Amino acid sequence: MFKIGDFSRLATTSIRMLRYYDKIKLLTPAIIDEATGYRYYTAAQLSQINKIKKLKDMGFSLAIIKELVAIEQDPRQVENYLKTREKELQVELDELNQQQNLLKSSLKLVKEDELEMDYHVSVKLIPARHVISVRRILTSYHEEGQLWKIVGKALNEYQLKPENPSYSLAIFRDEEYKDEDVDVEIQMAISETDPLKTNVFEIKKSPSIKVASVMMNGSYDQLPAVNEAVAKWFEVTGEKLKGPMFNIYHVSPGQDANPVNWVTEVCYPLNKK
């Protein structure tokens, strides 16, 4: 079971929206503690929330999504809904190109068995290291590249040498998933040097951390499926999520523009035992 805050981060859905889904009976908590009022969710519910999010991205209203969720076991009815929406998107093509592409890919999935990638979860210790760190509140996650430009400039100006491996990573510091004004910290391991804090960046020692990690090859569109696989692993193993999740970039968009070649290690902090 996951508390609403942990589930929010795994589902990349705000607590406010989860409570609204509960209110309209679209996605209700598995358990509500009568004594405390705390809401608890299961790993299986990540599959439900990911379907809801995908249907929302296609432009379906929540009322229609409730209908689709109710008939999801009938592929023909679902396909009829999707084809109707496809015709609507043709009319709105200029504004809704992205939604049309999502719809077409979803129509293909309706006609095929659902495919599940096998994401292997491993437990490892990320060693302590000296890092250059930049932390900012960003308008959206897409602006993370701005932080790496700051790091690149600081490396040159202060003649800092990246370690190998560099453990180039992004930590998502918010207590819950947010669509905007997101708190992101990036770090890169560098050769040992004196601590330094400027208005732009900080050099500090980052402690070792025990994590559950998954190697993800390709586009970040896989993240919902990775989170779902890891949530199931947490439930099976009894491990507890401890702290904000982060990504280690082995091959990043800055190194290769082709998403097929991206290699990202998605890390979930654990309690040290």
PDB file of C-alpha atoms in Angstrom:
ATOM      1  CA  MET A   1       0.000   0.000   0.000  1.00  0.00           C
ATOM      2  CA  PHE A   2       1.113   3.551  -0.744  1.00  0.00           C
ATOM      3  CA  LYS A   3       0.183   6.737   1.061  1.00  0.00           C
ATOM      4  CA  ILE A   4      -1.404   9.333  -1.205  1.00  0.00           C
ATOM      5  CA  GLY A   5       1.806  11.407  -1.403  1.00  0.00           C
ATOM      6  CA  ASP A   6       3.956   8.423  -2.495  1.00  0.00           C
ATOM      7  CA  PHE A   7       1.256   7.269  -4.908  1.00  0.00           C
ATOM      8  CA  SER A   8       1.066  10.813  -6.332  1.00  0.00           C
ATOM      9  CA  ARG A   9       4.766  10.705  -7.206  1.00  0.00           C
ATOM     10  CA  LEU A  10       4.644   7.196  -8.690  1.00  0.00           C
ATOM     11  CA  ALA A  11       1.524   8.077 -10.707  1.00  0.00           C
ATOM     12  CA  THR A  12       2.838  11.555 -11.655  1.00  0.00           C
ATOM     13  CA  THR A  13      -0.583  12.902 -10.655  1.00  0.00           C
ATOM     14  CA  SER A  14      -1.173  15.632  -8.065  1.00  0.00           C
ATOM     15  CA  ILE A  15      -2.819  14.904  -4.719  1.00  0.00           C
ATOM     16  CA  ARG A  16      -5.499  17.460  -5.579  1.00  0.00           C
ATOM     17  CA  MET A  17      -6.389  15.528  -8.751  1.00  0.00           C
ATOM     18  CA  LEU A  18      -6.365  12.162  -6.953  1.00  0.00           C
ATOM     19  CA  ARG A  19      -8.831  13.534  -4.418  1.00  0.00           C
ATOM     20  CA  TYR A  20     -11.013  14.839  -7.237  1.00  0.00           C
ATOM     21  CA  TYR A  21     -10.969  11.424  -8.961  1.00  0.00           C
ATOM     22  CA  ASP A  22     -12.103   9.934  -5.657  1.00  0.00           C
ATOM     23  CA  LYS A  23     -14.890  12.511  -5.365  1.00  0.00           C
ATOM     24  CA  ILE A  24     -16.304  11.700  -8.821  1.00  0.00           C
ATOM     25  CA  LYS A  25     -15.793   7.920  -8.295  1.00  0.00           C
ATOM     26  CA  LEU A  26     -13.349   7.610 -11.171  1.00  0.00           C
ATOM     27  CA  LEU A  27     -10.494   6.250  -9.038  1.00  0.00           C
ATOM     28  CA  THR A  28     -11.131   5.635  -5.361  1.00  0.00           C
ATOM     29  CA  PRO A  29      -8.451   4.718  -2.767  1.00  0.00           C
ATOM     30  CA  ALA A  30      -8.103   1.036  -1.990  1.00  0.00           C
ATOM     31  CA  ILE A  31      -8.389   1.841   1.711  1.00  0.00           C
ATOM     32  CA  ILE A  32      -9.306   4.932   3.738  1.00  0.00           C
ATOM     33  CA  ASP A  33      -8.209   4.727   7.370  1.00  0.00           C
ATOM     34  CA  GLU A  34     -11.334   5.506   9.391  1.00  0.00           C
ATOM     35  CA  ALA A  35      -9.309   6.775  12.332  1.00  0.00           C
ATOM     36  CA  THR A  36      -6.981   9.138  10.451  1.00  0.00           C
ATOM     37  CA  GLY A  37      -8.736   9.691   7.117  1.00  0.00           C
ATOM     38  CA  TYR A  38      -5.478   8.753   5.314  1.00  0.00           C
ATOM     39  CA  ARG A  39      -5.943   7.404   1.794  1.00  0.00           C
ATOM     40  CA  TYR A  40      -3.965   4.340   0.633  1.00  0.00           C
ATOM     41  CA  TYR A  41      -3.519   3.056  -2.930  1.00  0.00           C
ATOM     42  CA  THR A  42      -2.140  -0.158  -4.467  1.00  0.00           C
ATOM     43  CA  ALA A  43       0.356  -0.795  -7.260  1.00  0.00           C
ATOM     44  CA  ALA A  44      -2.464  -2.212  -9.401  1.00  0.00           C
ATOM     45  CA  GLN A  45      -4.133   1.204  -9.363  1.00  0.00           C
ATOM     46  CA  LEU A  46      -1.170   2.698 -11.233  1.00  0.00           C
ATOM     47  CA  SER A  47      -2.417   0.823 -14.293  1.00  0.00           C
ATOM     48  CA  GLN A  48      -5.813   2.492 -13.869  1.00  0.00           C
ATOM     49  CA  ILE A  49      -4.370   5.983 -13.421  1.00  0.00           C
ATOM     50  CA  ASN A  50      -2.105   5.555 -16.458  1.00  0.00           C
ATOM     51  CA  LYS A  51      -5.129   4.633 -18.610  1.00  0.00           C
ATOM     52  CA  ILE A  52      -7.027   7.661 -17.307  1.00  0.00           C
ATOM     53  CA  LYS A  53      -4.088   9.966 -18.069  1.00  0.00           C
ATOM     54  CA  LYS A  54      -3.724   8.598 -21.591  1.00  0.00           C
ATOM     55  CA  LEU A  55      -7.430   9.082 -22.310  1.00  0.00           C
ATOM     56  CA  LYS A  56      -7.216  12.642 -20.921  1.00  0.00           C
ATOM     57  CA  ASP A  57      -4.276  13.338 -23.234  1.00  0.00           C
ATOM     58  CA  MET A  58      -6.495  12.291 -26.144  1.00  0.00           C
ATOM     59  CA  GLY A  59      -8.979  14.978 -25.170  1.00  0.00           C
ATOM     60  CA  PHE A  60     -11.743  12.850 -23.661  1.00  0.00           C
ATOM     61  CA  SER A  61     -13.773  14.466 -20.884  1.00  0.00           C
ATOM     62  CA  LEU A  62     -13.779  12.820 -17.453  1.00  0.00           C
ATOM     63  CA  ALA A  63     -17.421  11.844 -17.983  1.00  0.00           C
ATOM     64  CA  ILE A  64     -16.505   9.934 -21.166  1.00  0.00           C
ATOM     65  CA  ILE A  65     -13.437   8.446 -19.450  1.00  0.00           C
ATOM     66  CA  LYS A  66     -15.723   6.993 -16.774  1.00  0.00           C
ATOM     67  CA  GLU A  67     -17.760   5.340 -19.537  1.00  0.00           C
ATOM     68  CA  LEU A  68     -14.609   3.990 -21.238  1.00  0.00           C
ATOM     69  CA  VAL A  69     -13.278   2.596 -17.968  1.00  0.00           C
ATOM     70  CA  ALA A  70     -16.604   0.867 -17.410  1.00  0.00           C
ATOM     71  CA  ILE A  71     -16.492  -0.854 -20.838  1.00  0.00           C
ATOM     72  CA  GLU A  72     -12.722  -1.450 -21.113  1.00  0.00           C
ATOM     73  CA  GLN A  73     -13.290  -5.225 -21.244  1.00  0.00           C
ATOM     74  CA  ASP A  74     -15.186  -4.775 -24.537  1.00  0.00           C
ATOM     75  CA  PRO A  75     -12.557  -3.811 -27.172  1.00  0.00           C
ATOM     76  CA  ARG A  76     -15.161  -3.234 -29.888  1.00  0.00           C
ATOM     77  CA  GLN A  77     -17.030  -0.634 -27.862  1.00  0.00           C
ATOM     78  CA  VAL A  78     -13.752   1.034 -26.908  1.00  0.00           C
ATOM     79  CA  GLU A  79     -12.668   1.041 -30.559  1.00  0.00           C
ATOM     80  CA  ASN A  80     -15.960   2.697 -31.569  1.00  0.00           C
ATOM     81  CA  TYR A  81     -15.371   5.463 -29.017  1.00  0.00           C
ATOM     82  CA  LEU A  82     -11.826   5.967 -30.271  1.00  0.00           C
ATOM     83  CA  LYS A  83     -12.826   6.060 -33.949  1.00  0.00           C
ATOM     84  CA  THR A  84     -15.500   8.657 -33.175  1.00  0.00           C
ATOM     85  CA  ARG A  85     -12.901  10.783 -31.440  1.00  0.00           C
ATOM     86  CA  GLU A  86     -10.532  10.346 -34.407  1.00  0.00           C
ATOM     87  CA  LYS A  87     -13.108  11.935 -36.714  1.00  0.00           C
ATOM     88  CA  GLU A  88     -13.445  14.864 -34.297  1.00  0.00           C
ATOM     89  CA  LEU A  89      -9.681  15.304 -34.283  1.00  0.00           C
ATOM     90  CA  GLN A  90      -9.610  15.490 -38.071  1.00  0.00           C
ATOM     91  CA  VAL A  91     -11.775  18.620 -37.833  1.00  0.00           C
ATOM     92  CA  GLU A  92      -9.508  20.137 -35.147  1.00  0.00           C
ATOM     93  CA  LEU A  93      -6.278  18.876 -36.745  1.00  0.00           C
ATOM     94  CA  ASP A  94      -4.259  22.090 -36.478  1.00  0.00           C
ATOM     95  CA  GLU A  95      -4.751  22.378 -32.707  1.00  0.00           C
ATOM     96  CA  LEU A  96      -4.963  18.696 -31.814  1.00  0.00           C
ATOM     97  CA  ASN A  97      -2.134  17.020 -33.768  1.00  0.00           C
ATOM     98  CA  GLN A  98      -0.624  15.476 -30.678  1.00  0.00           C
ATOM     99  CA  GLN A  99      -3.942  14.071 -29.491  1.00  0.00           C
ATOM    100  CA  GLN A 100      -4.588  12.542 -32.913  1.00  0.00           C
ATOM    101  CA  ASN A 101      -1.282  10.686 -32.832  1.00  0.00           C
ATOM    102  CA  LEU A 102      -2.038   9.340 -29.352  1.00  0.00           C
ATOM    103  CA  LEU A 103      -5.420   8.170 -30.557  1.00  0.00           C
ATOM    104  CA  LYS A 104      -3.994   6.282 -33.525  1.00  0.00           C
ATOM    105  CA  SER A 105      -1.467   4.497 -31.359  1.00  0.00           C
ATOM    106  CA  SER A 106      -4.223   3.629 -28.883  1.00  0.00           C
ATOM    107  CA  LEU A 107      -6.447   2.251 -31.640  1.00  0.00           C
ATOM    108  CA  LYS A 108      -3.599  -0.070 -32.563  1.00  0.00           C
ATOM    109  CA  LEU A 109      -3.292  -1.231 -28.957  1.00  0.00           C
ATOM    110  CA  VAL A 110      -7.035  -1.956 -28.786  1.00  0.00           C
ATOM    111  CA  LYS A 111      -6.673  -4.449 -31.651  1.00  0.00           C
ATOM    112  CA  GLU A 112      -3.678  -6.194 -30.135  1.00  0.00           C
ATOM    113  CA  ASP A 113      -2.956  -7.831 -26.814  1.00  0.00           C
ATOM    114  CA  GLU A 114      -1.532  -5.319 -24.348  1.00  0.00           C
ATOM    115  CA  LEU A 115       2.236  -5.451 -24.454  1.00  0.00           C
ATOM    116  CA  GLU A 116       4.229  -5.273 -21.239  1.00  0.00           C
ATOM    117  CA  MET A 117       7.957  -4.590 -21.234  1.00  0.00           C
ATOM    118  CA  ASP A 118       9.994  -6.434 -18.649  1.00  0.00           C
ATOM    119  CA  TYR A 119      11.707  -3.887 -16.414  1.00  0.00           C
ATOM    120  CA  HIS A 120      14.290  -5.455 -14.125  1.00  0.00           C
ATOM    121  CA  VAL A 121      14.536  -3.878 -10.666  1.00  0.00           C
ATOM    122  CA  SER A 122      17.913  -4.078  -8.933  1.00  0.00           C
ATOM    123  CA  VAL A 123      18.997  -2.817  -5.515  1.00  0.00           C
ATOM    124  CA  LYS A 124      22.299  -0.961  -5.435  1.00  0.00           C
ATOM    125  CA  LEU A 125      24.260   1.637  -3.504  1.00  0.00           C
ATOM    126  CA  ILE A 126      25.072   4.916  -5.231  1.00  0.00           C
ATOM    127  CA  PRO A 127      28.408   5.907  -3.663  1.00  0.00           C
ATOM    128  CA  ALA A 128      29.121   9.183  -1.889  1.00  0.00           C
ATOM    129  CA  ARG A 129      30.654  11.731  -4.230  1.00  0.00           C
ATOM    130  CA  HIS A 130      31.660  15.374  -4.611  1.00  0.00           C
ATOM    131  CA  VAL A 131      29.189  17.062  -6.924  1.00  0.00           C
ATOM    132  CA  ILE A 132      28.372  20.303  -8.613  1.00  0.00           C
ATOM    133  CA  SER A 133      24.688  20.970  -7.983  1.00  0.00           C
ATOM    134  CA  VAL A 134      22.129  23.352  -9.459  1.00  0.00           C
ATOM    135  CA  ARG A 135      18.622  23.535  -8.015  1.00  0.00           C
ATOM    136  CA  ARG A 136      15.795  25.661  -9.393  1.00  0.00           C
ATOM    137  CA  ILE A 137      12.006  25.974  -9.551  1.00  0.00           C
ATOM    138  CA  LEU A 138      11.241  25.386 -13.232  1.00  0.00           C
ATOM    139  CA  THR A 139       8.080  26.208 -15.144  1.00  0.00           C
ATOM    140  CA  SER A 140       8.005  22.597 -16.348  1.00  0.00           C
ATOM    141  CA  TYR A 141      10.210  19.505 -16.484  1.00  0.00           C
ATOM    142  CA  HIS A 142      11.037  20.325 -20.118  1.00  0.00           C
ATOM    143  CA  GLU A 143      13.236  23.190 -18.896  1.00  0.00           C
ATOM    144  CA  GLU A 144      15.729  20.863 -17.182  1.00  0.00           C
ATOM    145  CA  GLY A 145      18.178  21.428 -20.040  1.00  0.00           C
ATOM    146  CA  GLN A 146      18.694  25.001 -18.793  1.00  0.00           C
ATOM    147  CA  LEU A 147      20.226  23.635 -15.593  1.00  0.00           C
ATOM    148  CA  TRP A 148      22.718  21.497 -17.523  1.00  0.00           C
ATOM    149  CA  LYS A 149      23.833  24.578 -19.467  1.00  0.00           C
ATOM    150  CA  ILE A 150      24.626  26.250 -16.129  1.00  0.00           C
ATOM    151  CA  VAL A 151      26.688  23.208 -15.086  1.00  0.00           C
ATOM    152  CA  GLY A 152      28.552  23.171 -18.388  1.00  0.00           C
ATOM    153  CA  LYS A 153      29.440  26.839 -18.052  1.00  0.00           C
ATOM    154  CA  ALA A 154      30.613  26.401 -14.431  1.00  0.00           C
ATOM    155  CA  LEU A 155      32.814  23.421 -15.353  1.00  0.00           C
ATOM    156  CA  ASN A 156      34.644  25.578 -17.892  1.00  0.00           C
ATOM    157  CA  GLU A 157      34.885  28.753 -15.810  1.00  0.00           C
ATOM    158  CA  TYR A 158      36.056  27.027 -12.612  1.00  0.00           C
ATOM    159  CA  GLN A 159      38.088  24.318 -14.406  1.00  0.00           C
ATOM    160  CA  LEU A 160      36.185  21.532 -12.689  1.00  0.00           C
ATOM    161  CA  LYS A 161      36.814  17.959 -13.842  1.00  0.00           C
ATOM    162  CA  PRO A 162      33.888  15.486 -14.081  1.00  0.00           C
ATOM    163  CA  GLU A 163      34.475  12.073 -12.547  1.00  0.00           C
ATOM    164  CA  ASN A 164      34.054   8.842 -14.465  1.00  0.00           C
ATOM    165  CA  PRO A 165      31.335   7.772 -13.999  1.00  0.00           C
ATOM    166  CA  SER A 166      29.895  11.261 -13.651  1.00  0.00           C
ATOM    167  CA  TYR A 167      26.575  10.179 -12.090  1.00  0.00           C
ATOM    168  CA  SER A 168      24.837  12.977 -14.019  1.00  0.00           C
ATOM    169  CA  LEU A 169      21.403  12.962 -12.453  1.00  0.00           C
ATOM    170  CA  ALA A 170      18.230  14.950 -11.844  1.00  0.00           C
ATOM    171  CA  ILE A 171      16.423  14.812  -8.507  1.00  0.00           C
ATOM    172  CA  PHE A 172      12.722  15.706  -8.440  1.00  0.00           C
ATOM    173  CA  ARG A 173      12.317  17.384  -5.057  1.00  0.00           C
ATOM    174  CA  ASP A 174       8.574  18.044  -4.845  1.00  0.00           C
ATOM    175  CA  GLU A 175       6.528  16.181  -2.215  1.00  0.00           C
ATOM    176  CA  GLU A 176       3.974  15.320  -4.911  1.00  0.00           C
ATOM    177  CA  TYR A 177       3.781  15.288  -8.695  1.00  0.00           C
ATOM    178  CA  LYS A 178       3.284  18.763 -10.165  1.00  0.00           C
ATOM    179  CA  ASP A 179       2.618  19.933 -13.732  1.00  0.00           C
ATOM    180  CA  GLU A 180       4.289  23.326 -13.245  1.00  0.00           C
ATOM    181  CA  ASP A 181       6.630  25.234 -10.902  1.00  0.00           C
ATOM    182  CA  VAL A 182       8.604  22.039 -10.343  1.00  0.00           C
ATOM    183  CA  ASP A 183      11.544  21.763  -7.936  1.00  0.00           C
ATOM    184  CA  VAL A 184      14.452  20.098  -9.756  1.00  0.00           C
ATOM    185  CA  GLU A 185      18.059  19.607  -8.659  1.00  0.00           C
ATOM    186  CA  ILE A 186      20.747  18.296 -10.998  1.00  0.00           C
ATOM    187  CA  GLN A 187      24.112  16.917  -9.918  1.00  0.00           C
ATOM    188  CA  MET A 188      27.328  15.837 -11.616  1.00  0.00           C
ATOM    189  CA  ALA A 189      30.187  14.098  -9.814  1.00  0.00           C
ATOM    190  CA  ILE A 190      33.482  16.009  -9.985  1.00  0.00           C
ATOM    191  CA  SER A 191      37.010  15.510  -8.682  1.00  0.00           C
ATOM    192  CA  GLU A 192      37.332  16.277  -4.998  1.00  0.00           C
ATOM    193  CA  THR A 193      37.505  20.002  -4.349  1.00  0.00           C
ATOM    194  CA  ASP A 194      36.633  22.479  -1.614  1.00  0.00           C
ATOM    195  CA  PRO A 195      32.941  23.169  -0.949  1.00  0.00           C
ATOM    196  CA  LEU A 196      31.639  26.285  -2.704  1.00  0.00           C
ATOM    197  CA  LYS A 197      28.256  27.977  -2.825  1.00  0.00           C
ATOM    198  CA  THR A 198      27.455  30.752  -5.300  1.00  0.00           C
ATOM    199  CA  ASN A 199      24.209  32.363  -6.401  1.00  0.00           C
ATOM    200  CA  VAL A 200      24.206  29.997  -9.371  1.00  0.00           C
ATOM    201  CA  PHE A 201      25.545  26.621  -8.237  1.00  0.00           C
ATOM    202  CA  GLU A 202      26.911  24.694  -5.267  1.00  0.00           C
ATOM    203  CA  ILE A 203      29.813  22.283  -4.830  1.00  0.00           C
ATOM    204  CA  LYS A 204      29.120  19.829  -2.021  1.00  0.00           C
ATOM    205  CA  LYS A 205      29.462  16.227  -0.916  1.00  0.00           C
ATOM    206  CA  SER A 206      26.481  14.061  -1.757  1.00  0.00           C
ATOM    207  CA  PRO A 207      26.084  11.069   0.616  1.00  0.00           C
ATOM    208  CA  SER A 208      25.777   7.478  -0.514  1.00  0.00           C
ATOM    209  CA  ILE A 209      22.228   6.303  -1.086  1.00  0.00           C
ATOM    210  CA  LYS A 210      20.601   2.883  -1.408  1.00  0.00           C
ATOM    211  CA  VAL A 211      18.177   2.687  -4.327  1.00  0.00           C
ATOM    212  CA  ALA A 212      15.973   0.404  -6.353  1.00  0.00           C
ATOM    213  CA  SER A 213      16.933   1.122  -9.939  1.00  0.00           C
ATOM    214  CA  VAL A 214      15.628   0.303 -13.405  1.00  0.00           C
ATOM    215  CA  MET A 215      17.599   0.769 -16.629  1.00  0.00           C
ATOM    216  CA  MET A 216      15.321   2.327 -19.245  1.00  0.00           C
ATOM    217  CA  ASN A 217      16.395   2.285 -22.880  1.00  0.00           C
ATOM    218  CA  GLY A 218      14.659   4.770 -25.154  1.00  0.00           C
ATOM    219  CA  SER A 219      12.060   7.497 -24.768  1.00  0.00           C
ATOM    220  CA  TYR A 220      10.798   8.867 -21.445  1.00  0.00           C
ATOM    221  CA  ASP A 221       7.291   7.828 -22.538  1.00  0.00           C
ATOM    222  CA  GLN A 222       8.101   4.548 -20.752  1.00  0.00           C
ATOM    223  CA  LEU A 223       8.219   6.179 -17.305  1.00  0.00           C
ATOM    224  CA  PRO A 224       4.595   5.375 -16.370  1.00  0.00           C
ATOM    225  CA  ALA A 225       5.216   1.686 -17.136  1.00  0.00           C
ATOM    226  CA  VAL A 226       8.507   1.755 -15.201  1.00  0.00           C
ATOM    227  CA  ASN A 227       6.781   3.321 -12.181  1.00  0.00           C
ATOM    228  CA  GLU A 228       4.073   0.677 -12.375  1.00  0.00           C
ATOM    229  CA  ALA A 229       6.615  -2.172 -12.448  1.00  0.00           C
ATOM    230  CA  VAL A 230       8.583  -0.707  -9.539  1.00  0.00           C
ATOM    231  CA  ALA A 231       5.435  -0.131  -7.465  1.00  0.00           C
ATOM    232  CA  LYS A 232       4.605  -3.834  -7.808  1.00  0.00           C
ATOM    233  CA  TRP A 233       8.187  -4.655  -6.767  1.00  0.00           C
ATOM    234  CA  PHE A 234       7.774  -2.507  -3.635  1.00  0.00           C
ATOM    235  CA  GLU A 235       4.609  -4.380  -2.687  1.00  0.00           C
ATOM    236  CA  VAL A 236       6.183  -7.809  -3.250  1.00  0.00           C
ATOM    237  CA  THR A 237       9.439  -7.083  -1.412  1.00  0.00           C
ATOM    238  CA  GLY A 238       8.027  -4.954   1.400  1.00  0.00           C
ATOM    239  CA  GLU A 239      10.663  -2.271   0.747  1.00  0.00           C
ATOM    240  CA  LYS A 240       9.688   1.359   1.457  1.00  0.00           C
ATOM    241  CA  LEU A 241      10.156   4.382  -0.751  1.00  0.00           C
ATOM    242  CA  LYS A 242      12.359   6.881   1.092  1.00  0.00           C
ATOM    243  CA  GLY A 243      12.821  10.300  -0.458  1.00  0.00           C
ATOM    244  CA  PRO A 244      12.534  11.824  -3.921  1.00  0.00           C
ATOM    245  CA  MET A 245      13.064   9.796  -7.059  1.00  0.00           C
ATOM    246  CA  PHE A 246      15.847  10.699  -9.485  1.00  0.00           C
ATOM    247  CA  ASN A 247      17.163   9.829 -12.933  1.00  0.00           C
ATOM    248  CA  ILE A 248      20.789   9.051 -13.792  1.00  0.00           C
ATOM    249  CA  TYR A 249      21.494   9.899 -17.433  1.00  0.00           C
ATOM    250  CA  HIS A 250      23.879   7.410 -19.046  1.00  0.00           C
ATOM    251  CA  VAL A 251      23.007   8.651 -22.534  1.00  0.00           C
ATOM    252  CA  SER A 252      21.042  11.902 -22.349  1.00  0.00           C
ATOM    253  CA  PRO A 253      19.181  14.077 -24.894  1.00  0.00           C
ATOM    254  CA  GLY A 254      22.140  16.456 -24.674  1.00  0.00           C
ATOM    255  CA  GLN A 255      24.453  13.684 -25.877  1.00  0.00           C
ATOM    256  CA  ASP A 256      22.190  12.168 -28.534  1.00  0.00           C
ATOM    257  CA  ALA A 257      19.085  13.774 -30.058  1.00  0.00           C
ATOM    258  CA  ASN A 258      17.609  10.392 -31.040  1.00  0.00           C
ATOM    259  CA  PRO A 259      15.322   9.089 -28.226  1.00  0.00           C
ATOM    260  CA  VAL A 260      15.972   5.502 -29.351  1.00  0.00           C
ATOM    261  CA  ASN A 261      19.540   5.823 -28.043  1.00  0.00           C
ATOM    262  CA  TRP A 262      18.750   7.343 -24.649  1.00  0.00           C
ATOM    263  CA  VAL A 263      19.755   5.298 -21.595  1.00  0.00           C
ATOM    264  CA  THR A 264      18.296   6.393 -18.260  1.00  0.00           C
ATOM    265  CA  GLU A 265      18.605   4.755 -14.867  1.00  0.00           C
ATOM    266  CA  VAL A 266      15.460   5.517 -12.881  1.00  0.00           C
ATOM    267  CA  CYS A 267      16.212   5.421  -9.144  1.00  0.00           C
ATOM    268  CA  TYR A 268      13.906   5.065  -6.134  1.00  0.00           C
ATOM    269  CA  PRO A 269      15.579   5.723  -2.743  1.00  0.00           C
ATOM    270  CA  LEU A 270      15.229   3.011  -0.093  1.00  0.00           C
ATOM    271  CA  ASN A 271      15.674   2.823   3.645  1.00  0.00           C
ATOM    272  CA  LYS A 272      19.195   1.678   4.468  1.00  0.00           C
ATOM    273  CA  LYS A 273      19.229  -1.555   6.492  1.00  0.00           C
TER     274      LYS A 273
END
